[in-house]
Amino acid sequence: MDVIDSRPYDLLIGESWRAGAEGRTFDTFNPATAQVLARVHEASAADVDAAVQAAHAAYETHWRRTTPAHRGKLLRRLAELFERDREKLAWIETLNVGKPITHSLDSLKGMPASLEYFAGIIPALRGETIPVGNVDVLNFTIREPLGVCALIMPWNYPMTLTVNKLGPALAAGNTVILKPSEVTPLSSMALARLFEEAGFPPGVINVVNGPGATVGERLVTHPLVSRVSFTGGTVTGARIQAAAAADVKRVTLELGGKSPLIVFEDAPLDKAVAVAAGDLIKNSGQVCIACTRLLVQESVREEFLGLLQQRLDAVRIGAPTDPATEMGPLVSAAQKQRVEKYVGLAAEEGALPARYGQMKLEADTARGYFVPPTLLLNSHARMQSAQDEIFGPVQSLIGFRDEAEALRIANDTRYGLAAVLYTRDGGRALRMARGLQSGSVAINTGLRTSFDAPFGGYKQSGIGKERGLEAIYENTQLKNVKYDTTI
């Protein structure tokens, strides 16, 4: 399927698609072949300023006054267009990110429903009357949009995360500046054209491409930007929070994770193994909520390991365009280097790296950024490889003796994004759920995010919530009004 433009991809500023003011471009790659996939225009500081001005003007002149019903209608129309072009968007994602096409199609399946959900919950943005002590005073609240929102995207799920940020921001009545990752910008650019086709007014959605150190920083510090939503690494998130603090901007951060999969001796091991293998294979482990620490009770550790190794040995690794492929490449040469560095570090720390899978690389994929599924055997909780987010197909296998030790090891990390546990003991499940320092906990099932349920982390995994009703609240401010009825 021919889905990639041969011309350089433009910026979207106001009503016009255009090149950057300084004429710079950058390359984006196909990670399966290490070949240039497309060229993209890079925004300058002046371009960012122009995009913010366009968004601010659209917000002040009409978008903030658009009726909830009309905003919902536009989002529903966008959902229809997304469904129409879903296969095309999935192929763009596969070529630019390296996901197997079956994975890309599956990950985009729920996006139209996500847009329809946010269109449907717009009426929930209502205030309330408050019975204060003075009966002559009518006290009520109003939820209002924030204004211009900067949405800074990661490279691992560009389309899914773009939809889940744009939906609630626009539903609440904000205008947006979208900054895709410079590593994987193409699907977000294609999505922006659907917004135009759906009938969103010029300036409501703007797209600026380029590095975070220049384009992202300019957005975060711009005085007309009221809110910053960022998904990415914890170090970058901390810098964004510090930069946004100068203007006391609203900030939502969805950051790193080092999620545990906790397997007790009474667990259905086949189901727990399926989750462990799936988290290692899916998007080559480049998933923030992936369980990268396997905490297995000592009495079933060897049985669990044997089942997991059997599954990983059969993983088909190769060209992501092949429907038979289960696991594709990492997103970039830099990411492959990072992952290999951590595998080497784990070995130096005393772990035993073990690699699996059936690598089938043809001539065009021989230089791709492939790394096979890797287990770090003989790991312990305080190894750096078991503490840092590697963001690749690498898991540390760590044993535990009892419930108390499992909880201690699970919480022994600076992250707190998600956790999964398997046990048939209902009391233990609820005790663990209460004790785990994680924004999301899944019991006897894998953890897949849902557009209609809140998502966000504890500790250094982030601030605020995305998805669900909480996401639309994150995009509003609450005003209290007191009205003396005696005058």
Short mmCIF file of C-alpha atoms in Angstrom, two decimals, residues 41-440:
data_model
loop_
_atom_site.label_atom_id
_atom_site.label_comp_id
_atom_site.label_asym_id
_atom_site.label_seq_id
_atom_site.Cartn_x
_atom_site.Cartn_y
_atom_site.Cartn_z
CA HIS A 41 9.86 20.16 7.49
CA GLU A 42 11.26 21.35 10.80
CA ALA A 43 9.63 24.20 12.70
CA SER A 44 11.61 27.20 13.87
CA ALA A 45 10.87 29.31 16.94
CA ALA A 46 8.99 31.69 14.64
CA ASP A 47 6.86 28.81 13.34
CA VAL A 48 5.99 27.74 16.88
CA ASP A 49 5.03 31.32 17.74
CA ALA A 50 2.83 31.50 14.63
CA ALA A 51 1.12 28.22 15.51
CA VAL A 52 0.43 29.36 19.08
CA GLN A 53 -0.93 32.68 17.81
CA ALA A 54 -3.20 30.81 15.37
CA ALA A 55 -4.46 28.54 18.13
CA HIS A 56 -5.00 31.47 20.50
CA ALA A 57 -6.92 33.44 17.87
CA ALA A 58 -9.11 30.44 17.03
CA TYR A 59 -9.83 29.92 20.73
CA GLU A 60 -10.70 33.54 21.46
CA THR A 61 -12.73 34.29 18.32
CA HIS A 62 -14.90 31.21 18.00
CA TRP A 63 -13.82 27.83 19.35
CA ARG A 64 -14.43 28.57 23.04
CA ARG A 65 -17.95 29.68 22.08
CA THR A 66 -18.68 26.63 19.94
CA THR A 67 -21.61 24.70 21.37
CA PRO A 68 -20.94 21.34 23.01
CA ALA A 69 -23.27 19.74 20.47
CA HIS A 70 -21.21 21.08 17.56
CA ARG A 71 -17.91 19.97 19.09
CA GLY A 72 -19.41 16.52 19.55
CA LYS A 73 -20.63 16.47 15.95
CA LEU A 74 -17.14 17.26 14.64
CA LEU A 75 -15.54 14.55 16.78
CA ARG A 76 -18.07 12.00 15.55
CA ARG A 77 -17.37 12.98 11.97
CA LEU A 78 -13.66 12.53 12.67
CA ALA A 79 -14.39 9.06 14.07
CA GLU A 80 -16.10 8.14 10.79
CA LEU A 81 -13.13 9.35 8.74
CA PHE A 82 -10.70 7.52 11.01
CA GLU A 83 -12.57 4.26 10.49
CA ARG A 84 -12.56 4.86 6.73
CA ASP A 85 -8.77 5.36 6.69
CA ARG A 86 -7.81 3.02 9.54
CA GLU A 87 -5.95 0.56 7.34
CA LYS A 88 -3.95 3.33 5.68
CA LEU A 89 -3.07 4.85 9.06
CA ALA A 90 -2.01 1.43 10.36
CA TRP A 91 0.36 0.94 7.42
CA ILE A 92 1.93 4.36 8.08
CA GLU A 93 2.41 3.37 11.72
CA THR A 94 3.98 0.05 10.73
CA LEU A 95 6.42 1.64 8.30
CA ASN A 96 7.45 4.48 10.63
CA VAL A 97 7.41 2.74 14.03
CA GLY A 98 8.21 -0.86 13.08
CA LYS A 99 5.15 -2.51 14.61
CA PRO A 100 3.93 -5.65 12.84
CA ILE A 101 0.95 -4.73 10.68
CA THR A 102 -1.35 -7.01 12.66
CA HIS A 103 -0.41 -5.09 15.81
CA SER A 104 -0.91 -1.71 14.16
CA LEU A 105 -4.36 -2.68 12.90
CA ASP A 106 -5.32 -3.97 16.33
CA SER A 107 -4.04 -0.91 18.22
CA LEU A 108 -6.05 1.45 16.00
CA LYS A 109 -9.25 -0.57 16.13
CA GLY A 110 -10.58 1.29 19.17
CA MET A 111 -9.70 4.81 18.09
CA PRO A 112 -13.04 5.68 16.44
CA ALA A 113 -14.82 4.54 19.60
CA SER A 114 -12.44 6.70 21.66
CA LEU A 115 -13.37 9.80 19.65
CA GLU A 116 -17.06 8.94 19.95
CA TYR A 117 -16.62 8.50 23.70
CA PHE A 118 -15.17 11.97 24.18
CA ALA A 119 -17.87 13.41 21.96
CA GLY A 120 -20.44 11.68 24.14
CA ILE A 121 -19.16 12.83 27.52
CA ILE A 122 -19.05 16.53 26.63
CA PRO A 123 -22.37 17.03 28.50
CA ALA A 124 -20.58 15.84 31.65
CA LEU A 125 -18.79 19.20 31.69
CA ARG A 126 -21.50 20.69 33.82
CA GLY A 127 -21.31 22.66 37.02
CA GLU A 128 -23.32 22.31 40.19
CA THR A 129 -25.20 24.49 42.64
CA ILE A 130 -23.83 24.55 46.17
CA PRO A 131 -26.06 25.12 49.22
CA VAL A 132 -23.86 27.61 51.09
CA GLY A 133 -24.69 29.09 54.49
CA ASN A 134 -26.33 32.28 53.17
CA VAL A 135 -29.74 31.46 51.66
CA ASP A 136 -29.72 34.73 49.69
CA VAL A 137 -26.58 33.76 47.77
CA LEU A 138 -26.77 31.47 44.77
CA ASN A 139 -23.45 29.64 44.63
CA PHE A 140 -22.62 27.60 41.55
CA THR A 141 -19.66 26.30 39.53
CA ILE A 142 -18.78 26.44 35.83
CA ARG A 143 -16.28 24.27 33.98
CA GLU A 144 -14.38 26.25 31.35
CA PRO A 145 -11.67 25.32 28.83
CA LEU A 146 -8.08 26.29 29.54
CA GLY A 147 -7.17 27.83 26.16
CA VAL A 148 -4.20 26.71 24.08
CA CYS A 149 -2.89 23.22 24.92
CA ALA A 150 0.51 21.91 23.81
CA LEU A 151 0.44 18.14 23.23
CA ILE A 152 3.92 16.61 23.03
CA MET A 153 3.91 13.06 21.75
CA PRO A 154 6.17 10.01 22.14
CA TRP A 155 7.41 7.77 19.33
CA ASN A 156 6.13 4.35 20.42
CA TYR A 157 2.35 4.76 19.88
CA PRO A 158 2.07 8.03 17.97
CA MET A 159 -1.43 7.52 16.59
CA THR A 160 -3.11 6.00 19.64
CA LEU A 161 -1.69 8.54 22.05
CA THR A 162 -2.39 11.46 19.73
CA VAL A 163 -6.07 10.53 19.56
CA ASN A 164 -6.27 10.05 23.32
CA LYS A 165 -4.79 13.51 23.93
CA LEU A 166 -6.61 15.41 21.19
CA GLY A 167 -10.04 13.96 21.96
CA PRO A 168 -10.54 15.34 25.48
CA ALA A 169 -8.68 18.60 24.77
CA LEU A 170 -10.96 19.47 21.87
CA ALA A 171 -14.09 18.13 23.55
CA ALA A 172 -13.48 20.51 26.45
CA GLY A 173 -13.25 23.48 24.08
CA ASN A 174 -9.47 23.99 23.91
CA THR A 175 -7.36 24.55 20.82
CA VAL A 176 -4.18 22.53 20.41
CA ILE A 177 -0.62 22.55 19.15
CA LEU A 178 0.49 19.02 18.37
CA LYS A 179 4.19 18.23 18.41
CA PRO A 180 4.73 14.68 17.18
CA SER A 181 7.96 12.89 18.01
CA GLU A 182 10.59 13.72 15.44
CA VAL A 183 11.32 9.96 15.29
CA THR A 184 7.80 8.91 14.20
CA PRO A 185 5.81 11.94 12.97
CA LEU A 186 4.07 10.56 9.91
CA SER A 187 0.84 9.05 11.23
CA SER A 188 0.08 12.16 13.29
CA MET A 189 0.50 14.26 10.16
CA ALA A 190 -1.96 12.05 8.31
CA LEU A 191 -4.41 12.34 11.20
CA ALA A 192 -4.20 16.15 11.07
CA ARG A 193 -5.52 16.10 7.51
CA LEU A 194 -8.55 14.15 8.71
CA PHE A 195 -9.29 16.93 11.21
CA GLU A 196 -9.44 19.36 8.32
CA GLU A 197 -11.72 17.06 6.35
CA ALA A 198 -13.98 16.63 9.37
CA GLY A 199 -14.59 20.39 9.41
CA PHE A 200 -12.61 21.60 12.40
CA PRO A 201 -12.02 25.36 11.93
CA PRO A 202 -8.52 26.61 11.01
CA GLY A 203 -6.29 27.13 14.01
CA VAL A 204 -8.08 24.66 16.28
CA ILE A 205 -5.45 22.00 15.43
CA ASN A 206 -1.88 22.96 14.53
CA VAL A 207 1.10 20.67 13.96
CA VAL A 208 4.75 21.64 14.41
CA ASN A 209 7.55 19.11 13.90
CA GLY A 210 11.07 19.14 15.24
CA PRO A 211 13.29 18.28 18.21
CA GLY A 212 12.07 18.61 21.75
CA ALA A 213 15.08 20.72 22.70
CA THR A 214 13.94 23.49 20.35
CA VAL A 215 10.33 23.07 19.24
CA GLY A 216 9.16 21.38 22.44
CA GLU A 217 10.89 23.84 24.73
CA ARG A 218 9.45 26.82 22.84
CA LEU A 219 5.97 25.39 23.25
CA VAL A 220 6.39 24.67 26.95
CA THR A 221 7.63 28.18 27.74
CA HIS A 222 5.31 30.14 25.43
CA PRO A 223 3.18 32.55 27.52
CA LEU A 224 0.00 31.86 25.53
CA VAL A 225 0.14 28.11 26.14
CA SER A 226 -2.08 27.28 29.12
CA ARG A 227 -1.54 23.54 29.39
CA VAL A 228 1.18 21.06 28.48
CA SER A 229 0.50 17.35 28.10
CA PHE A 230 3.58 15.20 27.61
CA THR A 231 4.09 11.47 27.23
CA GLY A 232 7.66 10.22 27.26
CA GLY A 233 10.69 9.68 29.47
CA THR A 234 10.83 10.72 33.11
CA VAL A 235 13.96 12.87 32.71
CA THR A 236 12.37 14.90 29.92
CA GLY A 237 9.11 15.12 31.87
CA ALA A 238 10.90 16.61 34.87
CA ARG A 239 12.49 19.23 32.62
CA ILE A 240 9.11 20.11 31.14
CA GLN A 241 7.59 20.44 34.59
CA ALA A 242 10.40 22.76 35.68
CA ALA A 243 10.13 24.89 32.53
CA ALA A 244 6.34 25.13 32.76
CA ALA A 245 6.55 26.18 36.41
CA ALA A 246 7.78 29.66 35.45
CA ASP A 247 4.27 30.49 34.18
CA VAL A 248 2.49 28.05 36.52
CA LYS A 249 1.06 26.17 33.55
CA ARG A 250 -1.18 23.17 33.97
CA VAL A 251 0.93 20.07 33.28
CA THR A 252 -0.03 16.44 32.67
CA LEU A 253 2.85 13.98 32.50
CA GLU A 254 2.64 10.32 31.51
CA LEU A 255 6.16 9.08 32.05
CA GLY A 256 8.22 5.94 32.51
CA GLY A 257 7.43 2.61 34.06
CA LYS A 258 9.06 -0.52 35.41
CA SER A 259 5.93 -2.53 35.95
CA PRO A 260 5.92 -5.84 37.84
CA LEU A 261 4.09 -9.01 36.87
CA ILE A 262 3.61 -10.82 40.21
CA VAL A 263 2.92 -14.54 39.93
CA PHE A 264 1.93 -16.44 43.07
CA GLU A 265 2.18 -20.22 43.38
CA ASP A 266 -1.60 -20.65 43.06
CA ALA A 267 -1.74 -18.70 39.78
CA PRO A 268 -2.86 -20.17 36.46
CA LEU A 269 0.65 -20.20 35.04
CA ASP A 270 -0.38 -20.47 31.42
CA LYS A 271 -2.31 -17.18 31.63
CA ALA A 272 0.51 -15.41 33.49
CA VAL A 273 3.03 -16.65 30.91
CA ALA A 274 0.85 -15.32 28.09
CA VAL A 275 0.92 -11.85 29.67
CA ALA A 276 4.67 -11.98 30.25
CA ALA A 277 5.36 -13.05 26.66
CA GLY A 278 2.90 -10.56 25.22
CA ASP A 279 4.48 -7.66 27.08
CA LEU A 280 7.92 -8.68 25.84
CA ILE A 281 6.85 -9.09 22.21
CA LYS A 282 4.32 -6.28 21.74
CA ASN A 283 5.94 -3.32 19.98
CA SER A 284 9.28 -4.98 20.81
CA GLY A 285 8.78 -4.12 24.48
CA GLN A 286 8.55 -0.41 23.74
CA VAL A 287 5.45 0.00 25.89
CA CYS A 288 5.37 2.15 29.02
CA ILE A 289 3.08 -0.24 30.94
CA ALA A 290 4.84 -3.43 29.85
CA CYS A 291 5.69 -5.77 32.70
CA THR A 292 9.47 -5.73 32.57
CA ARG A 293 9.99 -7.23 36.05
CA LEU A 294 8.72 -10.80 36.41
CA LEU A 295 8.26 -11.52 40.11
CA VAL A 296 7.60 -15.24 40.48
CA GLN A 297 7.13 -17.18 43.71
CA GLU A 298 10.08 -19.52 44.20
CA SER A 299 7.97 -22.68 44.36
CA VAL A 300 6.76 -22.22 40.75
CA ARG A 301 9.65 -20.24 39.35
CA GLU A 302 11.21 -23.03 37.27
CA GLU A 303 7.87 -24.19 35.89
CA PHE A 304 6.94 -20.62 34.93
CA LEU A 305 10.33 -20.08 33.30
CA GLY A 306 10.07 -23.28 31.27
CA LEU A 307 6.66 -22.32 29.89
CA LEU A 308 7.82 -18.79 29.09
CA GLN A 309 10.97 -19.99 27.33
CA GLN A 310 8.88 -22.38 25.24
CA ARG A 311 6.64 -19.52 24.11
CA LEU A 312 9.52 -17.13 23.40
CA ASP A 313 11.45 -19.71 21.39
CA ALA A 314 8.55 -19.77 18.92
CA VAL A 315 8.29 -15.98 18.44
CA ARG A 316 8.52 -15.01 14.76
CA ILE A 317 10.75 -11.95 14.31
CA GLY A 318 11.06 -10.22 10.98
CA ALA A 319 9.61 -7.71 8.55
CA PRO A 320 6.68 -5.88 10.16
CA THR A 321 4.87 -5.79 6.81
CA ASP A 322 4.53 -9.59 6.88
CA PRO A 323 1.22 -10.60 8.57
CA ALA A 324 2.96 -13.68 10.01
CA THR A 325 5.48 -11.52 11.94
CA GLU A 326 4.89 -11.31 15.69
CA MET A 327 7.74 -8.97 16.58
CA GLY A 328 9.41 -6.24 14.56
CA PRO A 329 12.42 -3.98 15.14
CA LEU A 330 13.11 -1.32 17.71
CA VAL A 331 12.28 2.18 16.55
CA SER A 332 15.79 3.50 15.92
CA ALA A 333 19.50 2.77 15.96
CA ALA A 334 19.80 4.81 19.16
CA GLN A 335 17.14 2.71 20.88
CA LYS A 336 18.80 -0.52 19.80
CA GLN A 337 22.10 0.73 21.18
CA ARG A 338 20.42 1.63 24.48
CA VAL A 339 18.83 -1.79 24.85
CA GLU A 340 22.06 -3.65 24.02
CA LYS A 341 23.91 -1.48 26.53
CA TYR A 342 21.51 -2.52 29.30
CA VAL A 343 21.79 -6.20 28.41
CA GLY A 344 25.56 -5.88 28.70
CA LEU A 345 25.19 -4.03 32.02
CA ALA A 346 22.93 -6.79 33.35
CA ALA A 347 25.60 -9.38 32.56
CA GLU A 348 28.21 -7.27 34.39
CA GLU A 349 25.85 -7.13 37.39
CA GLY A 350 25.65 -10.92 37.51
CA ALA A 351 22.47 -11.61 35.59
CA LEU A 352 22.40 -14.22 32.82
CA PRO A 353 20.96 -12.78 29.58
CA ALA A 354 19.11 -15.42 27.56
CA ARG A 355 17.78 -14.70 24.06
CA TYR A 356 14.95 -16.38 22.20
CA GLY A 357 12.87 -16.27 19.04
CA GLN A 358 13.15 -17.14 15.37
CA MET A 359 14.82 -14.26 13.56
CA LYS A 360 13.98 -14.28 9.86
CA LEU A 361 15.60 -11.29 8.21
CA GLU A 362 15.73 -10.91 4.46
CA ALA A 363 18.08 -8.68 2.48
CA ASP A 364 16.00 -5.54 2.98
CA THR A 365 15.75 -6.06 6.75
CA ALA A 366 19.33 -7.19 7.41
CA ARG A 367 20.25 -3.71 8.66
CA GLY A 368 17.07 -3.15 10.63
CA TYR A 369 17.07 -2.39 14.35
CA PHE A 370 16.12 -5.87 15.55
CA VAL A 371 16.74 -7.21 19.06
CA PRO A 372 15.34 -10.63 20.06
CA PRO A 373 13.29 -11.26 23.23
CA THR A 374 15.69 -11.32 26.17
CA LEU A 375 15.27 -12.61 29.71
CA LEU A 376 17.69 -11.54 32.43
CA LEU A 377 17.91 -14.66 34.58
CA ASN A 378 19.31 -14.66 38.10
CA SER A 379 18.33 -11.03 38.55
CA HIS A 380 17.66 -9.31 41.85
CA ALA A 381 15.61 -6.22 42.61
CA ARG A 382 18.46 -3.75 43.14
CA MET A 383 20.30 -4.36 39.88
CA GLN A 384 20.32 -1.25 37.72
CA SER A 385 18.90 -3.33 34.87
CA ALA A 386 15.95 -4.14 37.16
CA GLN A 387 15.51 -0.52 38.22
CA ASP A 388 15.86 1.54 35.01
CA GLU A 389 13.30 1.65 32.23
CA ILE A 390 15.06 -0.08 29.32
CA PHE A 391 12.15 0.26 26.85
CA GLY A 392 12.90 -2.79 24.80
CA PRO A 393 12.24 -6.56 24.71
CA VAL A 394 14.02 -7.23 28.00
CA GLN A 395 12.60 -8.63 31.25
CA SER A 396 14.24 -9.34 34.60
CA LEU A 397 13.18 -12.58 36.32
CA ILE A 398 13.17 -12.17 40.11
CA GLY A 399 12.06 -14.72 42.68
CA PHE A 400 10.18 -14.07 45.94
CA ARG A 401 9.23 -16.18 48.95
CA ASP A 402 5.94 -14.75 50.25
CA GLU A 403 3.36 -11.99 49.84
CA ALA A 404 5.23 -9.46 51.94
CA GLU A 405 8.43 -9.88 49.92
CA ALA A 406 6.51 -9.68 46.65
CA LEU A 407 4.97 -6.36 47.68
CA ARG A 408 8.30 -4.99 48.87
CA ILE A 409 10.08 -5.85 45.62
CA ALA A 410 7.19 -4.60 43.48
CA ASN A 411 7.28 -1.19 45.19
CA ASP A 412 11.08 -1.00 45.24
CA THR A 413 11.32 1.34 42.26
CA ARG A 414 11.00 5.04 41.55
CA TYR A 415 8.21 4.26 39.08
CA GLY A 416 4.57 3.48 39.74
CA LEU A 417 2.74 3.25 36.44
CA ALA A 418 1.15 -0.20 36.45
CA ALA A 419 1.23 -3.64 38.01
CA VAL A 420 -0.23 -7.05 37.18
CA LEU A 421 -0.73 -9.92 39.61
CA TYR A 422 -1.98 -13.48 39.30
CA THR A 423 -3.47 -15.40 42.23
CA ARG A 424 -6.63 -17.37 42.99
CA ASP A 425 -6.69 -15.99 46.55
CA GLY A 426 -9.21 -13.13 46.55
CA GLY A 427 -8.06 -11.69 49.87
CA ARG A 428 -4.44 -11.66 48.75
CA ALA A 429 -5.42 -10.03 45.45
CA LEU A 430 -7.17 -7.16 47.21
CA ARG A 431 -4.39 -6.73 49.77
CA MET A 432 -1.85 -6.51 46.97
CA ALA A 433 -4.03 -4.09 44.98
CA ARG A 434 -4.21 -1.78 47.99
CA GLY A 435 -0.52 -2.08 48.76
CA LEU A 436 0.90 -1.64 45.26
CA GLN A 437 2.15 1.88 44.53
CA SER A 438 0.82 1.93 40.99
CA GLY A 439 -1.67 4.04 39.11
CA SER A 440 -3.19 0.93 37.50
#
